[in-house]
Amino acid sequence: MVRGKLILVEGLDRTGKTTQVNALARRLHTEGIPVHATKFPNRESEIGQLINRYLTDKSFTLPDQAVHLLFSANRWEYIKELKQKLNQGCYVVLDRYVFSGIAYSAAKGVQGMDLNWCMQSDKGLLKPDLTLFLTNEDSLANRDGFGEERYESNEFQLKVKAKFSEVLDAFCDPDELSIVNVTGKDIDQVSEEIWSRIVPILKSKLQEDDFKYF
Ligand code: TMP
């Protein structure tokens, strides 16, 4: 059985990741390719609800290490299901995953929480076949709703941006990474650019259980 590809869309808050994940899933579907789109954190599980509370209620405190492990645990909760889908030939498009996990936690600058510490709890998760990293140069502050959740401050986002570049250098194979600069582009332009990066990977065939792992 030929397996589906694992495609990850990563990036800073408010770069249009979710819109693009949905557009990509629609396009794959239109091309007759079975596809499942999902996002991390998945706020539906009990762990996800705890993460949601932490993100939305700034008075709810948890140690940074514990929060990191919750985000990681949330990925482990769903990976078996995602692997099954891939093995059945379905493409999986993810909105955030391991690289967000490391970048946001390491950006806090907590003693001991360096990139390697942050990576440990995700060791053994499936590696994406392609990571699309959306980046922009716009000011974030003016966007609707920005600032409502924890981490949504320009100061912190700048730290995350710097960490993302270290994280991708350290843990993402350059052949499996595609940077998409969304500055000044409308939704359709970004979608077209993303599609042009997807087309080459549609051609290669990977067999069931032929995965790489972090
Ligand atoms: P969202 O806005 O895409 O739902 O993500 C929620 C926030 O959680 C966002 O600020 C990024 C952050 N995050 C982490 O801190 N660690 C993680 O592992 C993930 C997936 C997201």
PDB file of N, CA, C and O in Angstrom, residues 142-204:
ATOM      1  N   ASN A 142      -1.653  44.967  14.869  1.00  0.00           N
ATOM      2  CA  ASN A 142      -2.888  45.544  14.353  1.00  0.00           C
ATOM      3  C   ASN A 142      -3.954  44.512  13.997  1.00  0.00           C
ATOM      4  O   ASN A 142      -5.049  44.864  13.618  1.00  0.00           O
ATOM      5  N   ARG A 143      -3.595  43.248  14.072  1.00  0.00           N
ATOM      6  CA  ARG A 143      -4.542  42.255  13.593  1.00  0.00           C
ATOM      7  C   ARG A 143      -5.703  42.034  14.558  1.00  0.00           C
ATOM      8  O   ARG A 143      -5.508  42.055  15.766  1.00  0.00           O
ATOM      9  N   ASP A 144      -6.875  41.740  13.994  1.00  0.00           N
ATOM     10  CA  ASP A 144      -8.071  41.520  14.825  1.00  0.00           C
ATOM     11  C   ASP A 144      -7.835  40.393  15.814  1.00  0.00           C
ATOM     12  O   ASP A 144      -7.383  39.321  15.427  1.00  0.00           O
ATOM     13  N   GLY A 145      -8.194  40.621  17.052  1.00  0.00           N
ATOM     14  CA  GLY A 145      -8.131  39.557  18.055  1.00  0.00           C
ATOM     15  C   GLY A 145      -6.744  39.290  18.600  1.00  0.00           C
ATOM     16  O   GLY A 145      -6.584  38.524  19.535  1.00  0.00           O
ATOM     17  N   PHE A 146      -5.721  39.917  18.013  1.00  0.00           N
ATOM     18  CA  PHE A 146      -4.366  39.638  18.474  1.00  0.00           C
ATOM     19  C   PHE A 146      -4.177  40.161  19.891  1.00  0.00           C
ATOM     20  O   PHE A 146      -4.553  41.289  20.195  1.00  0.00           O
ATOM     21  N   GLY A 147      -3.619  39.334  20.757  1.00  0.00           N
ATOM     22  CA  GLY A 147      -3.403  39.758  22.143  1.00  0.00           C
ATOM     23  C   GLY A 147      -4.363  39.103  23.104  1.00  0.00           C
ATOM     24  O   GLY A 147      -4.212  39.214  24.318  1.00  0.00           O
ATOM     25  N   GLU A 148      -5.362  38.375  22.550  1.00  0.00           N
ATOM     26  CA  GLU A 148      -6.340  37.756  23.453  1.00  0.00           C
ATOM     27  C   GLU A 148      -5.753  36.559  24.189  1.00  0.00           C
ATOM     28  O   GLU A 148      -6.070  36.309  25.345  1.00  0.00           O
ATOM     29  N   GLU A 149      -4.928  35.772  23.500  1.00  0.00           N
ATOM     30  CA  GLU A 149      -4.381  34.570  24.133  1.00  0.00           C
ATOM     31  C   GLU A 149      -2.962  34.814  24.625  1.00  0.00           C
ATOM     32  O   GLU A 149      -2.268  35.713  24.174  1.00  0.00           O
ATOM     33  N   ARG A 150      -2.554  33.963  25.553  1.00  0.00           N
ATOM     34  CA  ARG A 150      -1.184  33.966  26.049  1.00  0.00           C
ATOM     35  C   ARG A 150      -0.248  33.825  24.842  1.00  0.00           C
ATOM     36  O   ARG A 150      -0.607  33.161  23.865  1.00  0.00           O
ATOM     37  N   TYR A 151       0.879  34.375  24.874  1.00  0.00           N
ATOM     38  CA  TYR A 151       1.909  34.348  23.814  1.00  0.00           C
ATOM     39  C   TYR A 151       1.657  35.388  22.722  1.00  0.00           C
ATOM     40  O   TYR A 151       2.518  35.584  21.870  1.00  0.00           O
ATOM     41  N   GLU A 152       0.440  36.017  22.707  1.00  0.00           N
ATOM     42  CA  GLU A 152       0.159  36.961  21.628  1.00  0.00           C
ATOM     43  C   GLU A 152       0.605  38.375  21.997  1.00  0.00           C
ATOM     44  O   GLU A 152      -0.210  39.260  22.216  1.00  0.00           O
ATOM     45  N   SER A 153       1.923  38.547  22.069  1.00  0.00           N
ATOM     46  CA  SER A 153       2.459  39.901  22.219  1.00  0.00           C
ATOM     47  C   SER A 153       3.594  40.013  21.208  1.00  0.00           C
ATOM     48  O   SER A 153       4.257  39.017  20.903  1.00  0.00           O
ATOM     49  N   ASN A 154       3.763  41.207  20.682  1.00  0.00           N
ATOM     50  CA  ASN A 154       4.804  41.374  19.658  1.00  0.00           C
ATOM     51  C   ASN A 154       6.175  41.002  20.199  1.00  0.00           C
ATOM     52  O   ASN A 154       6.994  40.410  19.480  1.00  0.00           O
ATOM     53  N   GLU A 155       6.413  41.353  21.462  1.00  0.00           N
ATOM     54  CA  GLU A 155       7.724  41.082  22.049  1.00  0.00           C
ATOM     55  C   GLU A 155       8.004  39.566  22.064  1.00  0.00           C
ATOM     56  O   GLU A 155       9.075  39.110  21.648  1.00  0.00           O
ATOM     57  N   PHE A 156       7.011  38.808  22.515  1.00  0.00           N
ATOM     58  CA  PHE A 156       7.218  37.355  22.590  1.00  0.00           C
ATOM     59  C   PHE A 156       7.296  36.741  21.188  1.00  0.00           C
ATOM     60  O   PHE A 156       8.110  35.859  20.921  1.00  0.00           O
ATOM     61  N   GLN A 157       6.460  37.256  20.271  1.00  0.00           N
ATOM     62  CA  GLN A 157       6.469  36.699  18.906  1.00  0.00           C
ATOM     63  C   GLN A 157       7.823  36.891  18.225  1.00  0.00           C
ATOM     64  O   GLN A 157       8.259  36.051  17.442  1.00  0.00           O
ATOM     65  N   LEU A 158       8.503  37.995  18.547  1.00  0.00           N
ATOM     66  CA  LEU A 158       9.833  38.207  17.966  1.00  0.00           C
ATOM     67  C   LEU A 158      10.818  37.160  18.477  1.00  0.00           C
ATOM     68  O   LEU A 158      11.656  36.651  17.734  1.00  0.00           O
ATOM     69  N   LYS A 159      10.676  36.828  19.764  1.00  0.00           N
ATOM     70  CA  LYS A 159      11.544  35.781  20.332  1.00  0.00           C
ATOM     71  C   LYS A 159      11.238  34.433  19.678  1.00  0.00           C
ATOM     72  O   LYS A 159      12.133  33.655  19.379  1.00  0.00           O
ATOM     73  N   VAL A 160       9.946  34.167  19.467  1.00  0.00           N
ATOM     74  CA  VAL A 160       9.545  32.902  18.844  1.00  0.00           C
ATOM     75  C   VAL A 160      10.101  32.820  17.423  1.00  0.00           C
ATOM     76  O   VAL A 160      10.618  31.787  16.996  1.00  0.00           O
ATOM     77  N   LYS A 161      10.029  33.947  16.719  1.00  0.00           N
ATOM     78  CA  LYS A 161      10.521  33.969  15.329  1.00  0.00           C
ATOM     79  C   LYS A 161      12.004  33.581  15.292  1.00  0.00           C
ATOM     80  O   LYS A 161      12.423  32.747  14.483  1.00  0.00           O
ATOM     81  N   ALA A 162      12.778  34.149  16.200  1.00  0.00           N
ATOM     82  CA  ALA A 162      14.212  33.842  16.251  1.00  0.00           C
ATOM     83  C   ALA A 162      14.419  32.366  16.617  1.00  0.00           C
ATOM     84  O   ALA A 162      15.285  31.687  16.048  1.00  0.00           O
ATOM     85  N   LYS A 163      13.617  31.866  17.553  1.00  0.00           N
ATOM     86  CA  LYS A 163      13.760  30.467  17.970  1.00  0.00           C
ATOM     87  C   LYS A 163      13.392  29.521  16.842  1.00  0.00           C
ATOM     88  O   LYS A 163      14.030  28.491  16.644  1.00  0.00           O
ATOM     89  N   PHE A 164      12.332  29.856  16.086  1.00  0.00           N
ATOM     90  CA  PHE A 164      11.920  28.994  14.976  1.00  0.00           C
ATOM     91  C   PHE A 164      13.097  28.762  14.032  1.00  0.00           C
ATOM     92  O   PHE A 164      13.310  27.657  13.557  1.00  0.00           O
ATOM     93  N   SER A 165      13.863  29.825  13.778  1.00  0.00           N
ATOM     94  CA  SER A 165      14.939  29.624  12.819  1.00  0.00           C
ATOM     95  C   SER A 165      16.004  28.686  13.399  1.00  0.00           C
ATOM     96  O   SER A 165      16.513  27.816  12.698  1.00  0.00           O
ATOM     97  N   GLU A 166      16.270  28.781  14.711  1.00  0.00           N
ATOM     98  CA  GLU A 166      17.208  27.828  15.337  1.00  0.00           C
ATOM     99  C   GLU A 166      16.634  26.404  15.308  1.00  0.00           C
ATOM    100  O   GLU A 166      17.356  25.442  15.065  1.00  0.00           O
ATOM    101  N   VAL A 167      15.343  26.292  15.593  1.00  0.00           N
ATOM    102  CA  VAL A 167      14.698  24.977  15.661  1.00  0.00           C
ATOM    103  C   VAL A 167      14.733  24.301  14.288  1.00  0.00           C
ATOM    104  O   VAL A 167      15.071  23.116  14.170  1.00  0.00           O
ATOM    105  N   LEU A 168      14.410  25.067  13.247  1.00  0.00           N
ATOM    106  CA  LEU A 168      14.383  24.469  11.901  1.00  0.00           C
ATOM    107  C   LEU A 168      15.795  24.073  11.470  1.00  0.00           C
ATOM    108  O   LEU A 168      15.991  23.016  10.875  1.00  0.00           O
ATOM    109  N   ASP A 169      16.784  24.908  11.820  1.00  0.00           N
ATOM    110  CA  ASP A 169      18.180  24.548  11.507  1.00  0.00           C
ATOM    111  C   ASP A 169      18.569  23.249  12.199  1.00  0.00           C
ATOM    112  O   ASP A 169      19.252  22.407  11.628  1.00  0.00           O
ATOM    113  N   ALA A 170      18.142  23.115  13.448  1.00  0.00           N
ATOM    114  CA  ALA A 170      18.579  21.966  14.246  1.00  0.00           C
ATOM    115  C   ALA A 170      17.815  20.685  13.917  1.00  0.00           C
ATOM    116  O   ALA A 170      18.390  19.602  13.934  1.00  0.00           O
ATOM    117  N   PHE A 171      16.521  20.802  13.631  1.00  0.00           N
ATOM    118  CA  PHE A 171      15.700  19.583  13.593  1.00  0.00           C
ATOM    119  C   PHE A 171      14.957  19.330  12.282  1.00  0.00           C
ATOM    120  O   PHE A 171      14.209  18.358  12.180  1.00  0.00           O
ATOM    121  N   CYS A 172      15.121  20.204  11.288  1.00  0.00           N
ATOM    122  CA  CYS A 172      14.391  19.980  10.030  1.00  0.00           C
ATOM    123  C   CYS A 172      15.392  19.849   8.885  1.00  0.00           C
ATOM    124  O   CYS A 172      16.222  20.746   8.695  1.00  0.00           O
ATOM    125  N   ASP A 173      15.316  18.755   8.158  1.00  0.00           N
ATOM    126  CA  ASP A 173      16.188  18.533   7.013  1.00  0.00           C
ATOM    127  C   ASP A 173      15.872  19.608   5.956  1.00  0.00           C
ATOM    128  O   ASP A 173      14.702  19.794   5.602  1.00  0.00           O
ATOM    129  N   PRO A 174      16.888  20.330   5.442  1.00  0.00           N
ATOM    130  CA  PRO A 174      16.615  21.407   4.471  1.00  0.00           C
ATOM    131  C   PRO A 174      15.826  20.929   3.246  1.00  0.00           C
ATOM    132  O   PRO A 174      15.043  21.690   2.670  1.00  0.00           O
ATOM    133  N   ASP A 175      15.997  19.652   2.871  1.00  0.00           N
ATOM    134  CA  ASP A 175      15.252  19.118   1.700  1.00  0.00           C
ATOM    135  C   ASP A 175      13.765  18.984   2.010  1.00  0.00           C
ATOM    136  O   ASP A 175      12.958  18.798   1.101  1.00  0.00           O
ATOM    137  N   GLU A 176      13.440  19.008   3.293  1.00  0.00           N
ATOM    138  CA  GLU A 176      12.040  18.789   3.680  1.00  0.00           C
ATOM    139  C   GLU A 176      11.415  20.076   4.222  1.00  0.00           C
ATOM    140  O   GLU A 176      10.399  20.051   4.913  1.00  0.00           O
ATOM    141  N   LEU A 177      12.061  21.203   3.918  1.00  0.00           N
ATOM    142  CA  LEU A 177      11.588  22.508   4.416  1.00  0.00           C
ATOM    143  C   LEU A 177      11.372  23.478   3.260  1.00  0.00           C
ATOM    144  O   LEU A 177      12.192  23.558   2.346  1.00  0.00           O
ATOM    145  N   SER A 178      10.266  24.213   3.313  1.00  0.00           N
ATOM    146  CA  SER A 178       9.984  25.224   2.304  1.00  0.00           C
ATOM    147  C   SER A 178       9.480  26.481   3.026  1.00  0.00           C
ATOM    148  O   SER A 178       8.487  26.422   3.753  1.00  0.00           O
ATOM    149  N   ILE A 179      10.207  27.590   2.872  1.00  0.00           N
ATOM    150  CA  ILE A 179       9.815  28.833   3.556  1.00  0.00           C
ATOM    151  C   ILE A 179       8.897  29.626   2.620  1.00  0.00           C
ATOM    152  O   ILE A 179       9.241  29.849   1.455  1.00  0.00           O
ATOM    153  N   VAL A 180       7.764  30.063   3.145  1.00  0.00           N
ATOM    154  CA  VAL A 180       6.820  30.838   2.327  1.00  0.00           C
ATOM    155  C   VAL A 180       6.658  32.210   2.985  1.00  0.00           C
ATOM    156  O   VAL A 180       6.100  32.330   4.076  1.00  0.00           O
ATOM    157  N   ASN A 181       7.152  33.246   2.316  1.00  0.00           N
ATOM    158  CA  ASN A 181       7.006  34.603   2.860  1.00  0.00           C
ATOM    159  C   ASN A 181       5.659  35.159   2.401  1.00  0.00           C
ATOM    160  O   ASN A 181       5.438  35.352   1.212  1.00  0.00           O
ATOM    161  N   VAL A 182       4.773  35.410   3.354  1.00  0.00           N
ATOM    162  CA  VAL A 182       3.396  35.815   3.005  1.00  0.00           C
ATOM    163  C   VAL A 182       3.236  37.340   2.936  1.00  0.00           C
ATOM    164  O   VAL A 182       2.152  37.829   2.606  1.00  0.00           O
ATOM    165  N   THR A 183       4.297  38.069   3.222  1.00  0.00           N
ATOM    166  CA  THR A 183       4.189  39.535   3.284  1.00  0.00           C
ATOM    167  C   THR A 183       3.645  40.106   1.965  1.00  0.00           C
ATOM    168  O   THR A 183       4.180  39.821   0.898  1.00  0.00           O
ATOM    169  N   GLY A 184       2.563  40.883   2.086  1.00  0.00           N
ATOM    170  CA  GLY A 184       1.993  41.570   0.923  1.00  0.00           C
ATOM    171  C   GLY A 184       1.241  40.657  -0.028  1.00  0.00           C
ATOM    172  O   GLY A 184       0.792  41.098  -1.094  1.00  0.00           O
ATOM    173  N   LYS A 185       1.055  39.407   0.324  1.00  0.00           N
ATOM    174  CA  LYS A 185       0.347  38.481  -0.591  1.00  0.00           C
ATOM    175  C   LYS A 185      -1.061  38.224  -0.084  1.00  0.00           C
ATOM    176  O   LYS A 185      -1.279  38.162   1.128  1.00  0.00           O
ATOM    177  N   ASP A 186      -2.017  38.063  -1.035  1.00  0.00           N
ATOM    178  CA  ASP A 186      -3.366  37.720  -0.576  1.00  0.00           C
ATOM    179  C   ASP A 186      -3.475  36.195  -0.425  1.00  0.00           C
ATOM    180  O   ASP A 186      -2.550  35.455  -0.776  1.00  0.00           O
ATOM    181  N   ILE A 187      -4.619  35.763   0.102  1.00  0.00           N
ATOM    182  CA  ILE A 187      -4.800  34.337   0.423  1.00  0.00           C
ATOM    183  C   ILE A 187      -4.546  33.443  -0.790  1.00  0.00           C
ATOM    184  O   ILE A 187      -3.841  32.435  -0.711  1.00  0.00           O
ATOM    185  N   ASP A 188      -5.115  33.862  -1.948  1.00  0.00           N
ATOM    186  CA  ASP A 188      -4.977  33.005  -3.137  1.00  0.00           C
ATOM    187  C   ASP A 188      -3.531  32.935  -3.614  1.00  0.00           C
ATOM    188  O   ASP A 188      -3.078  31.887  -4.084  1.00  0.00           O
ATOM    189  N   GLN A 189      -2.827  34.062  -3.515  1.00  0.00           N
ATOM    190  CA  GLN A 189      -1.424  34.040  -3.937  1.00  0.00           C
ATOM    191  C   GLN A 189      -0.608  33.079  -3.071  1.00  0.00           C
ATOM    192  O   GLN A 189       0.225  32.328  -3.581  1.00  0.00           O
ATOM    193  N   VAL A 190      -0.863  33.133  -1.761  1.00  0.00           N
ATOM    194  CA  VAL A 190      -0.132  32.226  -0.856  1.00  0.00           C
ATOM    195  C   VAL A 190      -0.518  30.775  -1.168  1.00  0.00           C
ATOM    196  O   VAL A 190       0.347  29.893  -1.246  1.00  0.00           O
ATOM    197  N   SER A 191      -1.813  30.536  -1.402  1.00  0.00           N
ATOM    198  CA  SER A 191      -2.263  29.163  -1.707  1.00  0.00           C
ATOM    199  C   SER A 191      -1.571  28.626  -2.954  1.00  0.00           C
ATOM    200  O   SER A 191      -1.168  27.463  -2.998  1.00  0.00           O
ATOM    201  N   GLU A 192      -1.477  29.494  -3.978  1.00  0.00           N
ATOM    202  CA  GLU A 192      -0.822  29.061  -5.227  1.00  0.00           C
ATOM    203  C   GLU A 192       0.641  28.720  -4.973  1.00  0.00           C
ATOM    204  O   GLU A 192       1.181  27.750  -5.504  1.00  0.00           O
ATOM    205  N   GLU A 193       1.285  29.585  -4.161  1.00  0.00           N
ATOM    206  CA  GLU A 193       2.699  29.337  -3.867  1.00  0.00           C
ATOM    207  C   GLU A 193       2.855  28.010  -3.120  1.00  0.00           C
ATOM    208  O   GLU A 193       3.754  27.215  -3.421  1.00  0.00           O
ATOM    209  N   ILE A 194       1.975  27.781  -2.164  1.00  0.00           N
ATOM    210  CA  ILE A 194       2.036  26.525  -1.409  1.00  0.00           C
ATOM    211  C   ILE A 194       1.814  25.336  -2.355  1.00  0.00           C
ATOM    212  O   ILE A 194       2.533  24.346  -2.311  1.00  0.00           O
ATOM    213  N   TRP A 195       0.838  25.480  -3.230  1.00  0.00           N
ATOM    214  CA  TRP A 195       0.541  24.373  -4.149  1.00  0.00           C
ATOM    215  C   TRP A 195       1.751  24.046  -5.026  1.00  0.00           C
ATOM    216  O   TRP A 195       2.080  22.886  -5.261  1.00  0.00           O
ATOM    217  N   SER A 196       2.455  25.106  -5.455  1.00  0.00           N
ATOM    218  CA  SER A 196       3.621  24.865  -6.307  1.00  0.00           C
ATOM    219  C   SER A 196       4.725  24.098  -5.557  1.00  0.00           C
ATOM    220  O   SER A 196       5.533  23.416  -6.154  1.00  0.00           O
ATOM    221  N   ARG A 197       4.716  24.226  -4.228  1.00  0.00           N
ATOM    222  CA  ARG A 197       5.720  23.477  -3.449  1.00  0.00           C
ATOM    223  C   ARG A 197       5.242  22.044  -3.163  1.00  0.00           C
ATOM    224  O   ARG A 197       6.021  21.187  -2.781  1.00  0.00           O
ATOM    225  N   ILE A 198       3.923  21.826  -3.276  1.00  0.00           N
ATOM    226  CA  ILE A 198       3.356  20.499  -2.993  1.00  0.00           C
ATOM    227  C   ILE A 198       3.481  19.582  -4.208  1.00  0.00           C
ATOM    228  O   ILE A 198       3.754  18.390  -4.084  1.00  0.00           O
ATOM    229  N   VAL A 199       3.263  20.149  -5.394  1.00  0.00           N
ATOM    230  CA  VAL A 199       3.213  19.338  -6.618  1.00  0.00           C
ATOM    231  C   VAL A 199       4.406  18.369  -6.731  1.00  0.00           C
ATOM    232  O   VAL A 199       4.192  17.170  -6.986  1.00  0.00           O
ATOM    233  N   PRO A 200       5.661  18.826  -6.489  1.00  0.00           N
ATOM    234  CA  PRO A 200       6.773  17.878  -6.647  1.00  0.00           C
ATOM    235  C   PRO A 200       6.689  16.669  -5.705  1.00  0.00           C
ATOM    236  O   PRO A 200       7.093  15.574  -6.080  1.00  0.00           O
ATOM    237  N   ILE A 201       6.145  16.884  -4.505  1.00  0.00           N
ATOM    238  CA  ILE A 201       6.146  15.739  -3.580  1.00  0.00           C
ATOM    239  C   ILE A 201       4.995  14.759  -3.863  1.00  0.00           C
ATOM    240  O   ILE A 201       4.987  13.653  -3.341  1.00  0.00           O
ATOM    241  N   LEU A 202       4.049  15.178  -4.709  1.00  0.00           N
ATOM    242  CA  LEU A 202       2.945  14.265  -5.033  1.00  0.00           C
ATOM    243  C   LEU A 202       3.457  13.093  -5.874  1.00  0.00           C
ATOM    244  O   LEU A 202       2.899  12.006  -5.862  1.00  0.00           O
ATOM    245  N   LYS A 203       4.553  13.362  -6.595  1.00  0.00           N
ATOM    246  CA  LYS A 203       5.032  12.343  -7.554  1.00  0.00           C
ATOM    247  C   LYS A 203       5.718  11.160  -6.879  1.00  0.00           C
ATOM    248  O   LYS A 203       5.561  10.031  -7.316  1.00  0.00           O
ATOM    249  N   SER A 204       6.462  11.424  -5.795  1.00  0.00           N
ATOM    250  CA  SER A 204       7.206  10.314  -5.180  1.00  0.00           C
ATOM    251  C   SER A 204       6.246   9.387  -4.428  1.00  0.00           C
ATOM    252  O   SER A 204       5.208   9.829  -3.921  1.00  0.00           O
TER     253      SER A 204
END
